[in-house]
Amino acid sequence: MTNAQERPVAHRPEIDRPSPDSKPGKRLFIQTYGCQANVYDSDRMADMLAPHGYALAAAPDDADLVILNTCHIREKATEKVYSELGRLRAHKERRAGEGTATTIVVAGCVAQAEGGEIMRREKAVDFVVGPQAFHRLPELIAQTARANGERLAAEFAPAAKFDALPAPTADGVSAFVAVQEGCDKFCSFCVVPYTRGAEYSRPMADIVREVEGLLAQGVREVTLLGQNVNAWHGVDATGAESRFAALLERLARLDGLARLRYTTSHPLEMGDDLIALHGGEPKLMPYLHLPVQSGSTRILKAMNRRHTAEDYLVIVEKLRAARPDIALSSDFIVGFPGESEKDFEDTLALIAAAQISSAYSFRYSRRPGTPAAAMHGQVPDDVAAERLQRLQALVAQQQAAFNAAQVDRVLPVLVAGPGRRPGQMHGRSPYLQGVHFEGGHAGQAGRIVNVRIAAATPHSLSGHLV
Ligand code: SAH
Ligand code: SF4
Ligand code: F3S
């Protein structure tokens, strides 16, 4: 996943789809927390509920059905769910007073991890549904009127889920496609193997069909998603065993597809075939999110990452040999149990040595049920906070330098749509930087145009159409 932010995202009310059949006027509000996988899942929930008469609402106030798609990754993310549920209870009571029913559903990783507790603590919740069972939403919603309706759907059924989901509706020139789910890595700090279940790879033929469907709707850029996306494996049309690089090669052959990306990768799965593809496949963009978590091999061992800091730097070196301009982003945890000042300095050294140009970084959060929660040497909050600040300052400096290095270059920009100012357009560089530019027009959406970069800020670029 590109990241795991705790900031909730009201689920794209602009794609307010008219309901093709029955009971018009039912309103659905989805609040999404967490990573790209959850954003993708929320889109699928909306796609699935549209034929049942649900159109997306802009706010929870006028919604008949509210779904919180939750994240369990850090304590703060989980706490937000309970405070939001308190607000929703008031909303449900108010509407009940007006004679209107409201269905409240908790989906996502908190639902999976503490579904029983949610049902006990918050009576306003009609049912909870885990990330590998949400294809059953229509059936579960239909049951809510019954006293004996199912309250907790938490089975791991990724194959049945993907089979049941309708073909995705595209929204713009870029789309995400889930190709892999779950995780077998069991890093000692992480809840994902428990919330998303075991690693599962979607069949290649299904992925190709989904991408073709998106291309037919005008999509030009596809980002393949998975908790360990580069662990994907399957069989091709001839029945031959395929690794992730073969999937990328297959998709790159599709006409109309201009750009291919993937996230999130694990260093252990960064095989030489995949690294070589970064040098040989022009549709594969020169940007890679490759979380390392720490630059101290001692801490990596305690994290059960199963690679050393040196292993990571060797992968980076090979990637740069294959694709010299590749931009690297990563994830870091500071204040993992036992982390010393020296361990932390090793992390700063790795960030510099690998020339990381963007990163998501987090203070370690103790998660119930994970091995690290029981480890000695929990780092005091103030120490972790100070380290996080230093790490973020270094990354910000490298990110600013990376962006500044683009000034005066001509970059191919995939145009997404109008920019902030009238007459301005915006899109993305190959390195995933946002680019605002003058001299373009709305008809260029979906095209790749050359933009001369005139200025850089720490977070974006601007320029003029060549
Ligand atoms: N599968 C992905 C990441 C999933 S979670 C991977 O292996 O990289 C996204 C990020 O959240 C992780 O990379 C990690 O940096 C962070 N994270 C996970 N558990 C955490 C915890 N207990 N405390 C703080 N950050 C955590
Ligand atoms: Fe969590 Fe590690 Fe799996 Fe990533 S690889 S999801 S950090 S257990
Ligand atoms: Fe959060 Fe689940 Fe993603 S815990 S980071 S929503 S996989």
XYZ file of C-alpha atoms and ligand atoms in Angstrom:
507
model
C 0.000 0.000 0.000
C 1.357 3.373 -0.782
C 0.793 4.440 2.755
C -1.426 4.145 5.710
C -2.749 7.514 6.631
C -5.181 7.977 9.434
C -6.874 10.887 7.741
C -10.389 9.848 6.777
C -11.492 10.363 3.196
C -15.138 11.001 2.410
C -15.720 8.654 -0.401
C -15.738 10.511 -3.713
C -19.253 11.959 -3.648
C -18.712 13.359 -7.155
C -19.246 9.910 -8.658
C -22.865 10.112 -7.724
C -24.227 7.309 -9.832
C -27.880 7.149 -10.726
C -29.480 3.916 -9.606
C -30.582 1.803 -12.571
C -33.352 -0.087 -10.779
C -35.862 -0.054 -7.916
C -36.227 2.116 -4.828
C -34.690 5.372 -5.982
C -33.246 7.868 -3.566
C -31.323 5.609 -1.208
C -28.152 7.334 -0.123
C -24.825 5.734 0.738
C -21.970 7.406 2.588
C -18.603 5.643 2.830
C -15.855 6.997 5.064
C -12.507 5.477 4.155
C -9.508 5.233 6.480
C -6.128 3.637 5.874
C -4.291 2.536 2.781
C -4.915 2.308 -0.972
C -6.392 -1.168 -0.520
C -9.181 0.351 1.536
C -9.758 3.102 -1.047
C -10.008 0.403 -3.719
C -12.377 -1.656 -1.570
C -14.611 1.377 -0.934
C -14.877 1.931 -4.685
C -15.863 -1.714 -5.122
C -18.506 -1.390 -2.376
C -19.990 1.626 -4.182
C -19.909 -0.257 -7.532
C -21.615 -3.231 -5.909
C -24.354 -1.257 -4.138
C -25.247 1.025 -7.080
C -27.484 -1.605 -8.755
C -29.293 -1.984 -5.409
C -30.391 1.635 -5.578
C -27.663 3.321 -3.532
C -26.183 6.586 -4.816
C -23.185 8.128 -3.058
C -23.973 10.941 -0.624
C -21.590 13.807 0.119
C -22.111 13.667 3.890
C -23.354 11.156 6.450
C -26.316 13.382 7.452
C -28.600 12.385 4.598
C -27.358 8.803 4.244
C -29.577 5.745 4.688
C -26.505 3.549 4.762
C -23.185 4.577 6.327
C -20.121 2.387 5.929
C -16.934 3.085 7.860
C -14.109 1.343 6.027
C -11.572 1.197 8.820
C -7.824 0.821 9.401
C -6.189 -1.004 12.306
C -2.541 -0.298 11.522
C -1.837 2.091 14.421
C -3.669 2.797 17.660
C -4.719 6.278 16.550
C -6.419 4.887 13.432
C -8.467 2.453 15.481
C -9.501 5.029 18.107
C -10.987 7.236 15.398
C -13.513 4.553 14.548
C -15.041 4.586 18.014
C -15.287 8.379 18.154
C -16.887 8.443 14.690
C -19.359 5.749 15.744
C -20.458 7.947 18.645
C -21.357 10.703 16.175
C -23.137 8.253 13.899
C -25.232 6.936 16.800
C -26.602 10.458 17.341
C -27.299 10.698 13.599
C -29.148 7.382 13.616
C -31.224 8.385 16.672
C -32.146 11.726 15.137
C -33.312 10.100 11.907
C -35.185 7.393 13.827
C -37.076 10.236 15.535
C -38.096 11.393 12.054
C -39.256 7.872 11.206
C -36.315 7.031 8.908
C -34.040 4.048 9.399
C -30.245 4.286 9.078
C -28.016 1.263 8.623
C -24.515 1.570 10.085
C -21.820 -0.841 8.976
C -18.210 -1.161 10.077
C -16.020 -2.671 7.360
C -12.260 -3.004 6.916
C -9.395 -4.020 9.161
C -10.825 -2.921 12.537
C -13.987 -4.876 11.736
C -11.833 -7.943 11.169
C -9.649 -7.449 14.245
C -12.257 -6.431 16.810
C -15.661 -7.058 15.269
C -17.048 -8.662 18.417
C -15.923 -5.759 20.576
C -17.450 -3.220 18.178
C -20.805 -5.001 18.359
C -20.645 -5.029 22.170
C -19.464 -1.435 22.570
C -21.641 0.277 19.970
C -25.254 -0.802 19.719
C -25.896 1.531 16.782
C -23.807 -0.725 14.515
C -26.006 -3.081 12.484
C -23.207 -5.408 11.438
C -19.479 -5.616 10.814
C -17.859 -7.057 7.721
C -14.180 -7.886 7.182
C -12.029 -6.980 4.148
C -12.314 -10.465 2.596
C -16.081 -10.780 3.067
C -17.537 -7.466 1.901
C -18.854 -8.936 -1.366
C -21.720 -10.117 0.871
C -22.795 -6.539 1.685
C -26.063 -6.635 -0.342
C -27.156 -9.837 1.413
C -26.112 -8.544 4.842
C -27.925 -5.243 4.309
C -31.084 -7.093 3.289
C -30.864 -9.072 6.537
C -30.532 -6.077 8.861
C -34.281 -5.709 9.164
C -34.456 -9.153 10.748
C -33.745 -9.649 14.462
C -31.732 -12.795 13.712
C -29.684 -11.236 10.884
C -25.967 -12.041 10.755
C -23.985 -9.449 12.740
C -20.406 -10.427 12.019
C -19.074 -11.519 8.636
C -15.347 -12.088 9.041
C -14.430 -15.076 6.926
C -11.371 -14.934 4.658
C -12.787 -15.585 1.202
C -10.693 -13.507 -1.243
C -11.384 -15.736 -4.267
C -15.167 -15.646 -3.722
C -14.962 -11.906 -3.108
C -13.190 -11.054 -6.352
C -15.501 -13.370 -8.307
C -18.563 -11.613 -6.892
C -17.452 -8.008 -7.495
C -18.778 -6.202 -10.565
C -16.345 -4.784 -13.129
C -14.973 -1.487 -11.782
C -16.225 1.876 -12.969
C -13.312 4.103 -14.010
C -12.917 7.587 -12.600
C -10.315 9.536 -14.557
C -7.151 8.536 -16.365
C -5.547 6.575 -13.518
C -6.902 3.476 -11.814
C -5.899 1.025 -9.128
C -6.290 -2.710 -9.632
C -5.983 -5.125 -6.709
C -3.929 -8.123 -7.824
C -2.805 -9.515 -4.504
C -4.254 -9.536 -1.009
C -3.060 -10.447 2.430
C 0.362 -11.074 3.884
C 2.389 -14.065 5.077
C 5.407 -12.038 6.198
C 4.419 -11.447 9.837
C 6.629 -8.480 10.634
C 6.590 -8.419 14.428
C 4.914 -4.984 14.684
C 2.168 -5.441 12.096
C -1.518 -6.404 12.222
C -2.042 -6.834 8.463
C -1.507 -10.644 8.316
C -4.295 -10.946 10.909
C -6.688 -8.422 9.361
C -6.283 -9.219 5.652
C -5.442 -12.903 6.009
C -3.005 -15.087 4.086
C -1.413 -14.073 0.798
C -3.717 -14.552 -2.154
C -2.985 -13.807 -5.829
C -5.773 -13.121 -8.300
C -5.637 -15.171 -11.509
C -3.769 -13.437 -14.345
C -6.696 -13.752 -16.752
C -9.033 -11.920 -14.315
C -6.515 -9.112 -13.863
C -6.040 -8.726 -17.621
C -9.825 -8.574 -18.089
C -10.206 -5.926 -15.379
C -7.427 -3.790 -16.869
C -8.897 -4.128 -20.379
C -12.260 -2.964 -19.006
C -10.641 0.095 -17.451
C -8.702 0.936 -20.635
C -11.985 0.800 -22.561
C -13.281 3.497 -20.190
C -10.352 5.826 -20.933
C -7.875 4.809 -18.236
C -4.220 5.231 -19.310
C -2.328 4.486 -16.102
C -2.785 1.460 -13.861
C -1.297 0.914 -10.418
C -1.344 -2.709 -9.295
C -2.151 -3.058 -5.620
C -1.343 -5.578 -2.936
C -0.077 -5.694 0.633
C 2.871 -7.586 -0.854
C 2.204 -6.926 -4.490
C 5.515 -8.260 -5.801
C 4.811 -11.619 -4.130
C 2.048 -12.096 -6.726
C 2.283 -15.403 -8.582
C -0.015 -17.332 -10.862
C -0.259 -19.099 -14.183
C -0.421 -17.546 -17.636
C -2.697 -18.480 -20.555
C -0.506 -21.501 -21.376
C -0.628 -22.782 -17.803
C 3.004 -21.845 -17.128
C 3.965 -20.643 -13.627
C 4.350 -16.879 -13.635
C 5.961 -14.448 -11.255
C 5.072 -10.796 -10.764
C 7.447 -9.584 -13.520
C 5.542 -11.773 -16.018
C 2.248 -10.185 -14.985
C 3.711 -6.715 -15.577
C 5.053 -7.794 -18.969
C 1.646 -9.187 -19.935
C -0.153 -5.979 -18.964
C 2.453 -3.786 -20.667
C 1.466 -5.439 -23.972
C -2.083 -4.028 -23.731
C -2.751 -1.292 -26.264
C -3.927 1.908 -24.686
C -2.055 1.336 -21.446
C 0.563 4.054 -21.165
C 1.880 3.703 -17.639
C 2.209 0.881 -15.169
C 3.008 1.145 -11.454
C 2.702 -1.138 -8.435
C 2.587 -0.837 -4.690
C 3.498 -2.003 -1.998
C 6.533 -4.179 -2.436
C 8.576 -6.187 0.007
C 12.374 -6.245 -0.453
C 12.451 -10.061 -0.162
C 10.322 -10.361 -3.301
C 12.405 -7.917 -5.358
C 13.756 -10.583 -7.743
C 16.322 -9.969 -10.485
C 13.617 -10.484 -13.169
C 11.566 -7.655 -11.671
C 14.594 -5.389 -11.263
C 15.615 -6.054 -14.887
C 12.117 -5.142 -16.076
C 12.601 -1.657 -14.617
C 15.401 -1.245 -17.149
C 13.662 -2.918 -20.086
C 9.975 -1.999 -19.982
C 9.308 1.648 -20.870
C 5.695 1.511 -19.598
C 6.949 0.620 -16.118
C 7.420 3.982 -14.418
C 10.731 4.926 -12.750
C 9.253 5.175 -9.278
C 9.170 2.478 -6.620
C 7.740 2.398 -3.122
C 9.929 -0.106 -1.301
C 9.442 -0.019 2.485
C 12.490 -0.860 4.575
C 11.241 0.248 8.050
C 14.716 0.657 9.596
C 18.349 1.051 8.593
C 19.604 -1.046 11.510
C 20.046 -4.738 10.779
C 19.674 -5.485 14.509
C 16.260 -3.799 14.552
C 15.257 -5.363 11.213
C 15.917 -8.745 12.799
C 13.692 -7.897 15.783
C 11.070 -6.710 13.298
C 11.234 -10.118 11.572
C 11.828 -8.394 8.231
C 14.139 -11.213 7.087
C 16.504 -8.859 5.262
C 19.427 -6.734 6.398
C 20.107 -3.061 5.772
C 22.889 -4.156 3.388
C 20.464 -6.397 1.444
C 18.257 -3.366 0.912
C 21.141 -1.227 -0.325
C 22.186 -3.993 -2.748
C 18.635 -4.040 -4.191
C 18.757 -0.251 -4.557
C 22.105 -0.467 -6.301
C 20.768 -3.084 -8.762
C 17.648 -0.991 -9.400
C 19.771 2.075 -10.146
C 21.996 0.020 -12.432
C 18.881 -1.071 -14.363
C 17.138 2.305 -14.280
C 19.501 5.109 -13.181
C 16.778 7.717 -12.706
C 14.437 5.587 -10.577
C 12.878 7.517 -7.677
C 12.608 5.577 -4.438
C 10.141 5.982 -1.668
C 9.932 4.010 1.551
C 8.222 3.495 4.918
C 9.956 3.900 8.273
C 9.036 3.108 11.840
C 10.928 4.991 14.549
C 11.038 3.990 18.189
C 10.650 0.259 17.632
C 11.317 -1.568 20.966
C 15.042 -1.599 21.676
C 15.919 1.072 19.095
C 19.026 2.928 20.302
C 20.309 6.288 19.119
C 22.905 4.344 17.088
C 20.194 2.207 15.438
C 18.302 5.352 14.572
C 21.403 6.987 13.098
C 21.824 3.883 10.922
C 18.331 4.587 9.583
C 19.287 8.166 8.721
C 22.421 6.840 7.017
C 20.362 4.411 4.925
C 17.984 7.189 3.847
C 20.973 9.173 2.617
C 22.774 6.203 1.021
C 19.656 4.980 -0.830
C 18.759 8.567 -1.806
C 15.180 8.069 -0.687
C 13.173 10.931 -2.230
C 9.912 10.469 -0.347
C 8.721 8.465 2.625
C 5.926 7.716 5.019
C 7.254 7.579 8.533
C 5.528 6.621 11.733
C 6.148 6.446 15.414
C 5.991 2.805 16.471
C 2.524 1.932 17.738
C 2.088 -1.054 20.018
C -0.551 -3.334 18.502
C -2.379 -5.943 20.569
C -1.633 -9.507 19.529
C 1.612 -8.722 17.681
C 4.936 -10.156 18.943
C 6.535 -6.691 19.271
C 3.874 -5.581 21.768
C 5.461 -7.908 24.342
C 9.069 -6.868 23.621
C 11.253 -5.152 26.198
C 12.758 -1.727 25.657
C 9.682 0.238 24.562
C 11.064 3.655 23.550
C 9.716 6.684 25.485
C 7.279 8.846 23.499
C 9.394 12.004 23.613
C 12.472 10.161 22.292
C 10.469 8.603 19.440
C 8.831 11.951 18.628
C 12.191 13.696 18.426
C 13.621 10.955 16.181
C 10.597 11.099 13.910
C 11.097 14.828 13.507
C 14.759 14.388 12.555
C 13.920 11.636 10.079
C 11.170 13.688 8.458
C 13.467 16.705 8.181
C 16.050 14.610 6.321
C 13.457 13.129 3.962
C 11.963 16.587 3.323
C 15.418 17.887 2.430
C 16.052 15.006 0.004
C 12.570 15.358 -1.481
C 13.072 19.085 -2.058
C 16.447 18.400 -3.689
C 14.943 15.716 -5.918
C 12.165 18.061 -7.037
C 14.572 20.953 -7.557
C 16.702 18.703 -9.792
C 13.781 18.531 -12.268
C 13.869 22.292 -12.963
C 14.764 23.019 -16.615
C 14.139 19.378 -17.566
C 11.397 18.428 -20.013
C 9.213 15.739 -18.439
C 6.505 13.596 -20.026
C 3.357 14.369 -18.020
C 0.225 12.230 -18.052
C -2.515 14.858 -18.058
C -5.250 14.203 -15.473
C -7.428 17.312 -15.846
C -7.745 21.049 -15.154
C -5.370 22.579 -12.612
C -6.034 24.969 -9.755
C -6.016 28.153 -11.807
C -8.058 28.879 -14.948
C -6.182 27.768 -18.064
C -3.874 25.557 -16.049
C -3.766 21.748 -16.386
C -2.353 19.176 -14.024
C -0.926 15.703 -14.264
C 1.896 13.511 -13.010
C 5.535 13.082 -13.909
C 7.026 9.585 -14.366
C 8.328 9.971 -10.784
C 4.760 10.478 -9.491
C 5.275 14.183 -8.799
C 2.224 16.369 -9.285
C 2.817 18.840 -12.160
C 0.792 22.012 -12.836
C 1.394 23.541 -16.229
C 0.317 26.397 -18.495
C -0.280 26.253 -22.239
C -2.373 23.076 -22.196
C -6.086 22.511 -22.665
C -8.830 20.206 -21.369
C -8.733 18.060 -24.517
C -5.329 16.773 -23.423
C -6.683 14.774 -20.469
C -5.398 11.218 -20.797
C -2.534 12.216 -23.089
C 1.154 12.343 -22.290
C 2.572 15.784 -23.072
C 6.006 17.294 -22.658
C 6.293 19.951 -19.990
C 9.348 22.091 -19.330
C 9.667 22.360 -15.567
C 10.154 25.962 -14.444
C 9.793 25.711 -10.691
C 9.696 23.172 -7.900
C 8.231 23.230 -4.415
C 8.925 20.512 -1.844
C 5.728 18.748 -2.975
C 5.086 19.587 -6.609
C 6.378 20.916 -9.920
C 5.144 23.570 -12.306
C 5.987 24.475 -15.870
C 4.859 25.156 -19.409
C 3.787 22.910 -22.263
C 6.650 22.484 -24.760
N 2.766 -4.283 3.330
C 3.361 -3.054 3.415
C 2.888 -2.079 4.446
C 1.651 -2.208 5.183
S 1.354 -1.104 6.472
C 4.817 -3.281 3.638
O 5.261 -4.322 4.024
O 5.528 -2.343 3.491
C 2.050 0.428 5.974
C 3.112 0.911 6.883
O 2.608 1.171 8.177
C 4.245 -0.052 7.117
O 5.151 -0.053 6.068
C 4.853 0.465 8.386
O 5.826 1.442 8.130
C 3.674 1.114 9.099
N 3.266 0.326 10.270
C 2.785 -0.930 10.294
N 2.582 -1.324 11.577
C 2.952 -0.301 12.370
C 3.005 -0.104 13.783
N 2.649 -1.055 14.642
N 3.439 1.098 14.243
C 3.819 2.075 13.378
N 3.807 1.941 12.044
C 3.381 0.766 11.540
Fe 2.807 -5.807 7.588
Fe 5.242 -6.724 7.127
Fe 3.174 -7.787 5.860
Fe 3.959 -5.326 5.256
S 5.160 -7.201 4.964
S 1.876 -5.999 5.586
S 4.637 -4.546 7.225
S 3.562 -7.892 8.046
Fe -4.867 -0.237 7.491
Fe -5.756 -2.564 6.765
Fe -4.527 -1.024 5.021
S -4.827 -2.085 8.693
S -3.077 0.035 6.286
S -6.438 -0.581 6.017
S -4.418 -3.222 5.115
